[in-house]
Coordinates of C-alpha atoms and ligand atoms in Angstrom, one line a residue:
Chain A
M1 CA 1.5 -14.3 2.8
Y2 CA 1.8 -13.3 6.4
N3 CA 1.7 -16.6 8.1
E4 CA 3.1 -17.4 11.6
L5 CA 6.4 -18.7 10.3
I6 CA 7.1 -15.5 8.3
M7 CA 6.1 -13.3 11.3
D8 CA 8.4 -15.3 13.6
Y9 CA 11.3 -15.5 11.3
S10 CA 11.0 -11.7 10.5
K11 CA 11.7 -11.0 14.1
L12 CA 14.6 -13.4 14.7
K13 CA 17.6 -11.7 16.2
K14 CA 20.0 -14.7 16.0
Y15 CA 21.4 -13.9 12.5
K16 CA 21.5 -10.2 12.8
G17 CA 24.7 -8.3 13.2
K18 CA 28.2 -8.1 12.0
I19 CA 30.9 -10.8 11.7
E20 CA 34.2 -9.1 12.5
D21 CA 36.4 -11.6 10.8
A22 CA 34.1 -12.2 7.8
T23 CA 35.9 -13.3 4.7
K24 CA 33.2 -11.8 2.5
V25 CA 31.1 -8.7 2.9
E26 CA 28.5 -7.9 0.3
E27 CA 25.9 -5.1 0.1
G28 CA 22.5 -5.3 -1.6
K29 CA 19.8 -2.8 -2.3
N30 CA 16.1 -2.9 -3.1
L31 CA 15.6 0.0 -5.5
S32 CA 11.8 0.2 -5.0
C33 CA 12.0 1.0 -1.3
G34 CA 15.6 2.0 -0.6
D35 CA 16.1 -1.0 1.8
E36 CA 19.7 -2.1 2.1
I37 CA 21.3 -5.2 3.4
T38 CA 24.9 -6.0 4.3
L39 CA 25.7 -9.7 4.3
Y40 CA 28.7 -11.1 6.2
L41 CA 30.0 -14.5 5.3
K42 CA 32.8 -16.4 6.8
I43 CA 34.0 -19.0 4.3
E44 CA 36.6 -21.6 5.1
N45 CA 37.7 -24.3 2.7
E46 CA 34.8 -23.5 0.3
R47 CA 32.3 -23.9 3.2
I48 CA 30.2 -21.3 4.8
V49 CA 31.0 -21.6 8.5
D50 CA 29.1 -18.5 9.7
A51 CA 26.8 -15.8 8.2
K52 CA 25.0 -12.7 9.5
F53 CA 23.3 -9.7 8.1
E54 CA 22.6 -6.1 8.9
G55 CA 19.9 -3.7 7.6
I56 CA 16.2 -3.1 8.1
G57 CA 13.5 -4.1 5.8
C58 CA 9.9 -5.5 5.6
A59 CA 8.8 -8.7 7.2
I60 CA 9.2 -10.6 4.0
S61 CA 12.8 -9.5 3.4
Q62 CA 13.8 -10.1 7.0
A63 CA 12.2 -13.5 7.2
S64 CA 13.8 -14.4 3.9
A65 CA 17.2 -13.3 5.0
N66 CA 16.9 -15.2 8.3
L67 CA 15.7 -18.4 6.6
M68 CA 18.5 -18.1 4.1
I69 CA 21.2 -17.8 6.7
E70 CA 19.8 -20.7 8.7
N71 CA 20.0 -22.8 5.5
I72 CA 23.5 -21.9 4.3
I73 CA 25.5 -22.2 7.5
N74 CA 27.6 -25.3 7.3
K75 CA 27.0 -25.9 3.6
S76 CA 29.5 -25.9 0.9
I77 CA 29.4 -23.2 -1.7
D78 CA 28.4 -25.8 -4.3
E79 CA 25.5 -26.8 -2.2
V80 CA 24.5 -23.2 -1.6
K81 CA 24.5 -22.6 -5.3
I82 CA 22.1 -25.4 -5.8
L83 CA 19.9 -23.9 -3.1
I84 CA 19.9 -20.5 -4.7
D85 CA 19.0 -22.1 -8.0
N86 CA 16.0 -23.8 -6.5
V87 CA 14.9 -20.7 -4.7
Y88 CA 14.9 -18.7 -7.9
K89 CA 12.9 -21.5 -9.6
M90 CA 10.4 -21.4 -6.8
T91 CA 9.9 -17.6 -7.2
R92 CA 9.4 -18.0 -10.9
G93 CA 6.8 -20.7 -10.3
E94 CA 8.9 -23.4 -12.0
E95 CA 9.6 -26.9 -10.9
Y96 CA 12.1 -27.1 -8.1
D97 CA 13.7 -29.6 -5.8
K98 CA 11.6 -29.5 -2.6
S99 CA 14.2 -31.6 -0.7
V100 CA 16.8 -28.8 -0.7
L101 CA 14.5 -25.9 0.3
G102 CA 13.1 -27.0 3.7
L103 CA 11.2 -24.3 5.5
I104 CA 12.0 -21.8 2.8
E105 CA 9.2 -23.4 0.9
E106 CA 6.7 -21.7 3.2
L107 CA 7.3 -18.6 1.2
K108 CA 6.4 -20.2 -2.1
S109 CA 3.3 -18.1 -2.6
I110 CA 5.7 -15.1 -3.1
K111 CA 5.5 -16.0 -6.8
D112 CA 2.0 -14.6 -6.9
Y113 CA 3.2 -11.2 -5.6
P114 CA 5.3 -9.6 -8.3
M115 CA 5.9 -6.5 -6.3
R116 CA 7.2 -8.5 -3.3
I117 CA 9.6 -10.8 -5.1
K118 CA 12.2 -8.1 -4.8
C119 CA 11.8 -8.0 -1.1
F120 CA 12.0 -11.8 -0.8
L121 CA 15.1 -12.0 -3.1
L122 CA 17.1 -9.1 -1.7
A123 CA 19.2 -11.4 0.6
W124 CA 19.5 -14.1 -2.1
K125 CA 20.7 -11.7 -4.8
T126 CA 23.2 -10.4 -2.3
L127 CA 24.4 -13.9 -1.5
E128 CA 24.7 -14.7 -5.2
L129 CA 26.7 -11.5 -5.7
S130 CA 29.2 -12.6 -3.1
F131 CA 30.1 -15.6 -5.2
K132 CA 30.8 -13.6 -8.3
Chain B
M1 CA -18.9 15.5 -0.6
L2 CA -19.4 16.0 -4.4
S3 CA -22.9 17.2 -5.3
K4 CA -23.0 14.6 -8.2
N5 CA -22.8 10.9 -7.5
I6 CA -20.0 9.7 -9.7
L7 CA -19.1 6.4 -8.1
S8 CA -20.9 4.3 -10.7
D9 CA -18.6 5.8 -13.3
F10 CA -15.8 3.8 -11.8
P11 CA -16.6 0.1 -12.1
A12 CA -13.3 -0.9 -10.3
L13 CA -14.8 0.5 -7.1
S14 CA -17.6 -2.0 -7.0
R15 CA -15.2 -4.9 -7.4
T16 CA -14.5 -6.9 -4.3
I17 CA -11.2 -8.6 -3.6
K18 CA -11.2 -11.5 -1.1
G19 CA -14.6 -10.3 0.1
N20 CA -13.6 -6.6 0.6
R21 CA -14.7 -3.8 -1.7
I22 CA -11.8 -2.0 -3.3
V23 CA -10.8 1.2 -1.5
Y24 CA -8.6 2.9 -4.0
L25 CA -6.2 5.3 -2.2
D26 CA -3.4 5.5 -4.8
S27 CA -4.5 8.3 -7.1
A28 CA -1.3 10.2 -6.7
A29 CA 0.3 7.4 -8.6
S30 CA -2.5 7.2 -11.2
T31 CA -6.2 7.8 -11.1
L32 CA -8.9 5.3 -12.1
K33 CA -10.7 6.1 -15.4
P34 CA -14.3 7.1 -15.6
K35 CA -16.6 5.0 -17.8
P36 CA -17.9 8.0 -19.8
V37 CA -14.3 8.9 -20.7
I38 CA -13.5 5.4 -21.7
D39 CA -16.7 5.1 -23.7
K40 CA -16.0 8.2 -25.7
L41 CA -12.4 7.2 -26.3
S42 CA -13.5 3.8 -27.4
K43 CA -15.9 5.4 -29.9
F44 CA -13.1 7.6 -31.2
Y45 CA -10.8 4.6 -31.8
L46 CA -13.6 2.6 -33.4
E47 CA -15.1 5.4 -35.6
N48 CA -12.7 8.3 -36.1
Y49 CA -9.2 7.2 -35.7
A50 CA -6.5 7.8 -38.4
N51 CA -3.1 9.4 -38.4
V52 CA -3.2 13.2 -38.0
H53 CA -1.9 16.3 -39.9
R54 CA -0.9 14.3 -43.0
A55 CA -3.6 12.8 -45.1
V56 CA -6.6 14.6 -46.6
H57 CA -9.2 11.9 -46.2
T58 CA -12.2 12.0 -43.8
L59 CA -10.9 9.9 -40.9
A60 CA -7.6 11.9 -40.9
S61 CA -9.5 15.1 -40.9
E62 CA -11.7 14.0 -38.0
S63 CA -8.8 12.8 -36.0
T64 CA -6.9 16.0 -36.6
Q65 CA -9.8 18.1 -35.6
M66 CA -10.4 16.2 -32.4
L67 CA -6.7 16.4 -31.6
E68 CA -6.6 20.1 -32.1
F69 CA -9.8 20.6 -30.2
S70 CA -8.1 19.0 -27.2
R71 CA -5.2 21.4 -27.6
K72 CA -7.6 24.3 -27.7
N73 CA -9.4 23.1 -24.5
F74 CA -6.1 22.7 -22.6
A75 CA -5.1 26.2 -23.8
N76 CA -8.3 27.6 -22.4
F77 CA -7.9 25.7 -19.2
L78 CA -4.4 27.2 -18.6
N79 CA -5.2 30.6 -20.1
S80 CA -2.5 30.2 -22.7
S81 CA -2.4 30.1 -26.5
E82 CA -2.9 27.0 -28.5
H83 CA 0.6 27.1 -29.9
E84 CA 2.0 27.1 -26.4
I85 CA 0.5 23.7 -25.7
I86 CA 2.8 20.8 -26.5
F87 CA 1.7 17.2 -26.1
T88 CA 4.3 14.9 -24.6
S89 CA 4.3 11.5 -23.1
G90 CA 4.1 12.9 -19.6
T91 CA 5.6 15.1 -16.9
T92 CA 8.9 13.2 -17.1
M93 CA 9.3 13.7 -20.8
S94 CA 8.2 17.3 -20.5
I95 CA 10.9 18.2 -17.9
N96 CA 13.6 16.3 -19.8
L97 CA 12.6 18.2 -23.0
I98 CA 12.9 21.5 -21.3
V99 CA 16.3 20.8 -19.7
E100 CA 17.7 19.4 -22.9
S101 CA 16.4 22.2 -25.1
L102 CA 17.7 24.9 -22.7
V103 CA 21.1 23.3 -22.8
R104 CA 21.1 22.9 -26.6
S105 CA 20.1 26.5 -27.0
K106 CA 22.9 27.7 -24.7
M107 CA 20.4 29.2 -22.4
L108 CA 21.9 27.3 -19.5
N109 CA 25.7 27.7 -19.4
E110 CA 28.6 27.0 -17.2
N111 CA 28.1 28.8 -13.9
D112 CA 24.4 29.4 -14.4
I113 CA 22.4 28.4 -11.4
V114 CA 19.3 26.2 -11.3
L115 CA 17.4 26.3 -8.1
T116 CA 15.2 23.4 -7.1
T117 CA 14.2 21.8 -3.8
L118 CA 14.8 18.6 -1.8
V119 CA 11.1 17.7 -2.0
E120 CA 11.1 17.1 -5.8
H121 CA 10.0 14.0 -7.6
H122 CA 13.0 12.4 -9.4
A123 CA 11.5 13.7 -12.6
N124 CA 12.3 17.2 -11.6
F125 CA 15.5 16.4 -9.9
V126 CA 17.6 13.8 -11.8
P127 CA 17.6 15.7 -15.1
W128 CA 19.1 18.8 -13.4
V129 CA 21.6 16.8 -11.4
R130 CA 22.8 14.7 -14.3
L131 CA 22.8 17.4 -17.0
S132 CA 24.7 19.8 -14.6
K133 CA 27.5 17.2 -14.6
L134 CA 27.6 17.1 -18.4
H135 CA 27.1 20.8 -19.1
G136 CA 28.6 22.6 -16.1
F137 CA 25.6 24.6 -14.8
R138 CA 25.2 24.5 -11.0
V139 CA 22.2 23.2 -9.1
E140 CA 21.3 24.6 -5.7
F141 CA 18.7 23.0 -3.4
V142 CA 16.2 24.6 -1.1
E143 CA 15.9 22.6 2.1
P144 CA 12.5 22.3 3.8
S145 CA 12.8 23.7 7.3
L146 CA 9.3 23.1 8.6
R147 CA 7.8 19.9 10.0
F148 CA 8.7 16.7 8.1
G149 CA 9.7 18.0 4.7
T150 CA 7.4 21.0 4.7
L151 CA 8.9 24.0 2.7
A152 CA 8.6 27.5 4.1
I153 CA 8.7 30.6 1.9
D154 CA 11.7 31.7 4.0
D155 CA 13.6 28.7 2.9
F156 CA 13.7 30.3 -0.6
L157 CA 14.7 33.7 0.8
K158 CA 17.6 32.1 2.6
K159 CA 19.1 31.4 -0.8
D160 CA 21.0 34.6 -1.6
I161 CA 21.4 33.7 -5.3
N162 CA 20.2 34.8 -8.7
P163 CA 19.1 31.6 -10.4
K164 CA 18.7 31.4 -14.1
V165 CA 16.1 28.7 -13.6
V166 CA 13.8 27.9 -10.7
A167 CA 12.3 24.5 -11.1
I168 CA 9.8 23.5 -8.4
T169 CA 6.8 21.2 -7.8
G170 CA 3.5 22.9 -7.3
H171 CA 2.3 20.1 -5.0
S172 CA 4.5 17.5 -3.3
N173 CA 3.8 13.9 -4.2
V174 CA 5.0 12.8 -0.7
T175 CA 4.1 15.5 1.9
G176 CA 1.0 16.6 0.0
Q177 CA 2.1 20.3 0.5
L178 CA 0.7 22.9 -1.9
I179 CA 3.4 25.3 -2.8
D180 CA 2.6 29.0 -3.2
I181 CA 3.8 29.6 -6.8
E182 CA 2.9 33.3 -6.7
K183 CA 5.2 34.0 -3.8
I184 CA 8.0 32.0 -5.4
R185 CA 7.6 34.0 -8.6
N186 CA 7.8 37.2 -6.6
I187 CA 11.0 36.1 -5.0
F188 CA 12.6 35.3 -8.3
P189 CA 11.1 37.8 -10.8
N190 CA 13.8 37.3 -13.5
S191 CA 14.3 33.5 -13.4
I192 CA 12.8 31.0 -15.8
L193 CA 10.1 29.5 -13.7
I194 CA 9.3 25.8 -14.3
V195 CA 6.5 24.2 -12.4
D196 CA 6.0 20.5 -12.1
G197 CA 2.3 20.3 -12.0
A198 CA 1.9 16.6 -12.0
Q199 CA 0.1 16.5 -8.6
L200 CA -1.3 20.1 -8.8
I201 CA -3.2 20.1 -12.1
P202 CA -5.5 17.1 -11.2
H203 CA -7.3 19.4 -8.7
Q204 CA -6.5 22.9 -9.6
R205 CA -6.9 25.3 -12.5
I206 CA -3.8 27.3 -13.1
D207 CA -3.6 30.6 -14.9
V208 CA -0.1 30.5 -16.4
K209 CA -0.4 34.2 -17.5
S210 CA -1.4 35.7 -14.2
L211 CA 1.1 33.6 -12.3
D212 CA 3.8 34.3 -15.0
I213 CA 4.8 30.7 -15.2
D214 CA 7.3 30.0 -18.0
F215 CA 6.9 26.2 -18.2
L216 CA 4.3 24.0 -16.7
C217 CA 4.3 20.2 -17.0
F218 CA 1.7 17.6 -16.1
S219 CA 0.5 14.1 -16.8
V220 CA -3.0 13.2 -17.9
H221 CA -3.1 9.8 -16.2
K222 CA -3.2 11.5 -12.8
M223 CA -6.4 13.4 -13.9
L224 CA -8.7 10.6 -15.1
G225 CA -7.3 10.3 -18.6
P226 CA -5.1 7.8 -20.4
S227 CA -1.5 7.1 -19.5
G228 CA 1.4 8.0 -21.8
I229 CA 0.1 11.5 -22.5
G230 CA 1.1 14.8 -20.9
V231 CA 1.0 18.5 -21.4
L232 CA 3.9 20.9 -21.6
Y233 CA 2.9 24.5 -21.5
G234 CA 5.7 26.8 -22.6
K235 CA 5.8 30.6 -23.0
S236 CA 6.0 31.3 -26.7
Q237 CA 8.9 33.7 -26.2
Y238 CA 11.0 30.7 -25.1
L239 CA 9.5 28.1 -27.4
E240 CA 10.3 30.3 -30.4
T241 CA 14.0 30.3 -29.6
L242 CA 14.5 26.9 -28.0
E243 CA 16.2 24.1 -30.0
P244 CA 13.9 21.1 -30.2
F245 CA 14.7 18.0 -28.2
L246 CA 13.4 15.4 -30.7
Y247 CA 14.0 15.6 -34.4
G248 CA 12.0 13.8 -37.1
G249 CA 8.8 13.9 -39.0
E250 CA 6.2 16.7 -38.6
M251 CA 8.5 19.0 -36.7
I252 CA 10.3 20.2 -39.8
D253 CA 9.7 22.8 -42.4
K254 CA 12.4 22.5 -45.1
V255 CA 14.8 19.6 -45.1
S256 CA 17.9 19.4 -47.3
V257 CA 21.4 17.9 -47.0
E258 CA 22.7 21.3 -45.8
D259 CA 20.3 21.9 -42.9
V260 CA 16.7 21.9 -41.8
T261 CA 14.2 24.5 -40.7
F262 CA 11.5 23.9 -38.2
N263 CA 7.8 23.8 -38.3
V264 CA 5.8 26.5 -36.4
L265 CA 4.8 26.0 -32.8
P266 CA 3.7 23.8 -31.2
Y267 CA 4.6 21.2 -34.0
K268 CA 8.3 22.1 -33.7
F269 CA 8.3 20.1 -30.4
E270 CA 6.0 17.3 -31.5
A271 CA 8.2 15.0 -33.6
G272 CA 6.7 11.8 -35.0
T273 CA 3.2 10.4 -34.8
P274 CA 1.7 11.6 -31.5
N275 CA -0.3 9.6 -29.0
I276 CA -3.5 10.5 -30.9
G277 CA -5.9 8.6 -28.7
G278 CA -4.1 9.9 -25.6
I279 CA -4.6 13.5 -26.7
V280 CA -8.2 13.0 -27.6
G281 CA -8.8 11.1 -24.3
A282 CA -7.1 13.8 -22.4
N283 CA -9.7 16.2 -23.6
Y284 CA -12.5 13.9 -22.5
A285 CA -11.0 13.7 -19.0
L286 CA -10.7 17.4 -18.8
E287 CA -14.3 17.8 -19.9
Y288 CA -15.3 15.3 -17.2
L289 CA -13.5 17.2 -14.5
N290 CA -14.8 20.6 -15.8
N291 CA -18.3 19.1 -15.6
I292 CA -17.9 18.4 -11.9
G293 CA -16.2 21.7 -11.5
Y294 CA -12.6 22.2 -10.4
D295 CA -13.5 24.1 -7.3
E296 CA -15.7 21.2 -6.1
V297 CA -12.9 18.7 -6.9
K298 CA -10.4 20.6 -4.8
K299 CA -12.8 21.2 -1.9
H300 CA -13.7 17.5 -1.8
I301 CA -10.1 16.5 -1.6
L302 CA -9.3 19.0 1.0
D303 CA -12.3 17.9 3.1
L304 CA -11.1 14.3 3.0
T305 CA -7.5 15.3 3.8
K306 CA -8.6 17.3 6.9
Y307 CA -10.7 14.4 8.0
A308 CA -7.9 11.9 7.5
I309 CA -5.3 14.0 9.3
E310 CA -7.6 14.4 12.3
K311 CA -8.1 10.6 12.4
F312 CA -4.4 9.9 12.1
R313 CA -3.6 12.2 15.0
N314 CA -5.4 9.9 17.3
I315 CA -3.4 6.8 16.4
E316 CA -0.3 6.2 18.5
N317 CA 3.1 5.3 17.1
V318 CA 2.2 6.8 13.7
E319 CA 4.2 9.6 12.1
V320 CA 2.4 11.7 9.5
Y321 CA 4.6 13.7 7.2
G322 CA 4.2 17.2 5.7
P323 CA 2.2 20.1 7.0
L324 CA -0.9 19.8 9.3
D325 CA -2.7 22.9 8.1
E326 CA -4.8 23.6 5.0
S327 CA -1.7 23.6 2.7
H328 CA -1.8 19.8 3.0
C329 CA -3.9 18.4 0.2
G330 CA -4.9 15.0 -1.0
I331 CA -1.7 13.0 -0.2
L332 CA -1.0 11.5 3.2
S333 CA 2.4 10.0 3.8
F334 CA 3.0 8.1 7.1
N335 CA 4.9 5.5 8.9
I336 CA 4.0 3.2 11.7
N337 CA 6.8 2.7 14.1
G338 CA 8.3 -0.8 13.7
I339 CA 6.3 -1.9 10.7
H340 CA 7.8 -1.6 7.2
P341 CA 5.6 0.4 4.6
H342 CA 5.6 -2.6 2.3
D343 CA 4.1 -4.8 5.0
V344 CA 1.5 -2.1 5.8
A345 CA 0.5 -1.8 2.2
H346 CA 0.4 -5.5 1.5
L347 CA -1.7 -6.2 4.5
L348 CA -4.1 -3.3 3.9
D349 CA -4.7 -4.8 0.4
E350 CA -4.9 -8.4 1.4
K351 CA -7.1 -8.0 4.5
F352 CA -9.1 -4.8 3.9
G353 CA -9.1 -4.2 0.1
V354 CA -7.3 -0.9 0.6
A355 CA -4.9 0.1 -2.1
I356 CA -2.1 2.5 -0.9
R357 CA 1.4 3.0 -2.2
S358 CA 4.6 2.2 -0.3
G359 CA 8.2 3.0 -1.2
H360 CA 10.3 6.1 -1.7
H361 CA 7.8 7.6 -4.2
C362 CA 10.6 8.6 -6.5
A363 CA 11.8 11.2 -4.0
Q364 CA 14.9 9.8 -2.4
P365 CA 16.3 13.2 -1.4
L366 CA 13.1 13.9 0.6
M367 CA 13.3 10.5 2.3
N368 CA 16.7 11.6 3.7
V369 CA 15.1 14.8 5.0
L370 CA 12.2 12.8 6.6
K371 CA 14.7 10.3 8.1
S372 CA 16.7 13.1 9.7
Q373 CA 13.6 14.4 11.5
S374 CA 11.9 11.1 12.2
R375 CA 11.4 9.9 15.8
L376 CA 10.7 6.4 14.8
S377 CA 13.1 3.8 16.2
Q378 CA 14.2 3.0 12.7
F379 CA 13.2 5.0 9.6
P380 CA 12.8 2.6 6.7
N381 CA 13.9 4.9 3.8
S382 CA 10.3 4.9 2.5
T383 CA 6.8 5.7 3.6
C384 CA 3.2 4.6 3.2
R385 CA 1.1 6.9 1.1
A386 CA -2.6 7.2 0.9
S387 CA -3.9 9.6 -1.7
F388 CA -7.4 10.8 -2.4
Y389 CA -9.4 11.8 -5.4
I390 CA -13.0 12.6 -6.5
Y391 CA -14.2 9.0 -6.0
N392 CA -13.1 8.7 -2.4
T393 CA -15.4 9.0 0.6
Y394 CA -15.1 9.5 4.4
E395 CA -16.0 5.8 4.7
D396 CA -12.9 4.9 2.7
I397 CA -10.8 6.8 5.2
N398 CA -12.5 5.0 8.1
I399 CA -11.7 1.6 6.5
L400 CA -8.0 2.7 6.1
I401 CA -7.8 3.8 9.7
E402 CA -9.5 0.6 11.0
G403 CA -7.0 -1.4 8.9
I404 CA -4.0 0.5 10.3
K405 CA -5.3 -0.1 13.9
R406 CA -5.6 -3.9 13.2
I407 CA -2.2 -4.1 11.6
K408 CA -0.7 -2.4 14.6
E409 CA -2.3 -5.0 16.8
W410 CA -0.9 -7.9 14.7
F411 CA 2.6 -6.5 14.9
D412 CA 2.1 -5.5 18.5
V413 CA 3.1 -1.9 18.2
Ligands
LIG1 C1 5.3 15.6 -8.5 C2 5.5 14.6 -9.6 N1 6.3 15.0 -10.6 C3 6.5 14.1 -11.7 C4 5.9 12.9 -11.8 C5 6.2 12.1 -12.9 O1 5.0 11.9 -13.7 P1 5.0 10.8 -14.9 O2 5.5 9.5 -14.3 O3 3.6 10.8 -15.3 O4 6.0 11.3 -16.0 C6 5.0 12.5 -10.7 C7 4.3 11.3 -10.8 O5 4.7 10.2 -10.5 C8 4.9 13.4 -9.6 O6 4.1 13.0 -8.6

């Protein structure tokens, strides 16, 4: 699980922090370890123009959050919803559209670690909540 | 080390995963099961099993006898009477049963005080907090004042109150601290004393009479037996008057449309078909432990703990929680600065075959206490936890320590 990409992305600083003029702020929790995430989204004309997150967590959750943000900035909400859908399919071991996932696919073996899926999905669940 | 070689009784320990032999350090969550216990239980299921207490046929009689024999052995074990031993599904159910029955019997009323601590497992915390909201009694919390979540006896003395109930763990599932129940009883001679023995009973015989414990709860899956079965000891003076928590078959005497009367103890608190195999298997586990000898079990675990604490002391950037003296038993919670417990646990498993637990260990209030004292750059709201039992060795601890050192190198801390 702990390949170079995950280790690198887990330490990324670029997407960490607060967006002062965020249009959406959403909080998520992982009940098994008490980790929390705050996701800041700046949405203009149904398009995510900026995103950042705060919170500490394990390498998997941090890598996942960083990869997620990298992949949603400058995407429309509809495109992001398709992305989320494919991410969920990947974690369940179902068929998914590789073309929309990009580097996120490097985490596909997460489906074999039932206890770590919660870590991986923390950011994604929070993102999904922010559209509800 | 134990005088008897028991490792071959635990086939999981000779398995290898990705080339590493399994080092099982998660017994505080649940212990492995010895083959002799499983073999006897399997024989029981295959040859003697039927429902208990109802039918007159041979299988029912055998099952009933074996179930009651288990009760008798647990009564001997705790120095109680057989009618004071109630089989439940586990510690969680036992504590919920007590709280609910106390409330229904009006033994816990508005303005009564329940004293518990901030080191409790949620099983001995959430029922009090939630039911206080519904029924108006008050809950007070003893705060641990010594290093990283360690309780001092003085912490109890600071509480200038007269609690109706004192509900406390006998052995913390996070800090590994053994609590001096005798001293607590002396501070609160008139309170109803409830002891969460989930972590204590797996390595210690408790005499409920000499310690004057009113209720004692534990789970058999943490002491080599099946899961889904637990023991609730209750002083008969309370059990006689308490309203049962579960109503149904077997717990009744006369039933009519006007009202019902209850069966005698302990059946009054054992509604429905019990976990028959669980109760019989519990006895096999107890016999297995008695065969080794409880004193030997305890000494073995303390030796391993002492060894592990010494080893941990020499690793930089690692925080070990709980006491550092001989009150620390069997359970070692720690954090490595800058590495999340889930990462540590995952890598220990994947690269070294070491099974530890990571998370908040169902003790969120205690995580807040640890966080407030932690010197880590960021406390992750959870810890790593290695826990030891009879089948562990010094070599297991060496492998754990080696693994931790390597993980630190990978993460560069
Ligand atoms: C101190 C303590 N209390 C209560 C429990 C709950 O036990 P069970 O899950 O068997 O009901 C545990 C075990 O997880 C524990 O360690």
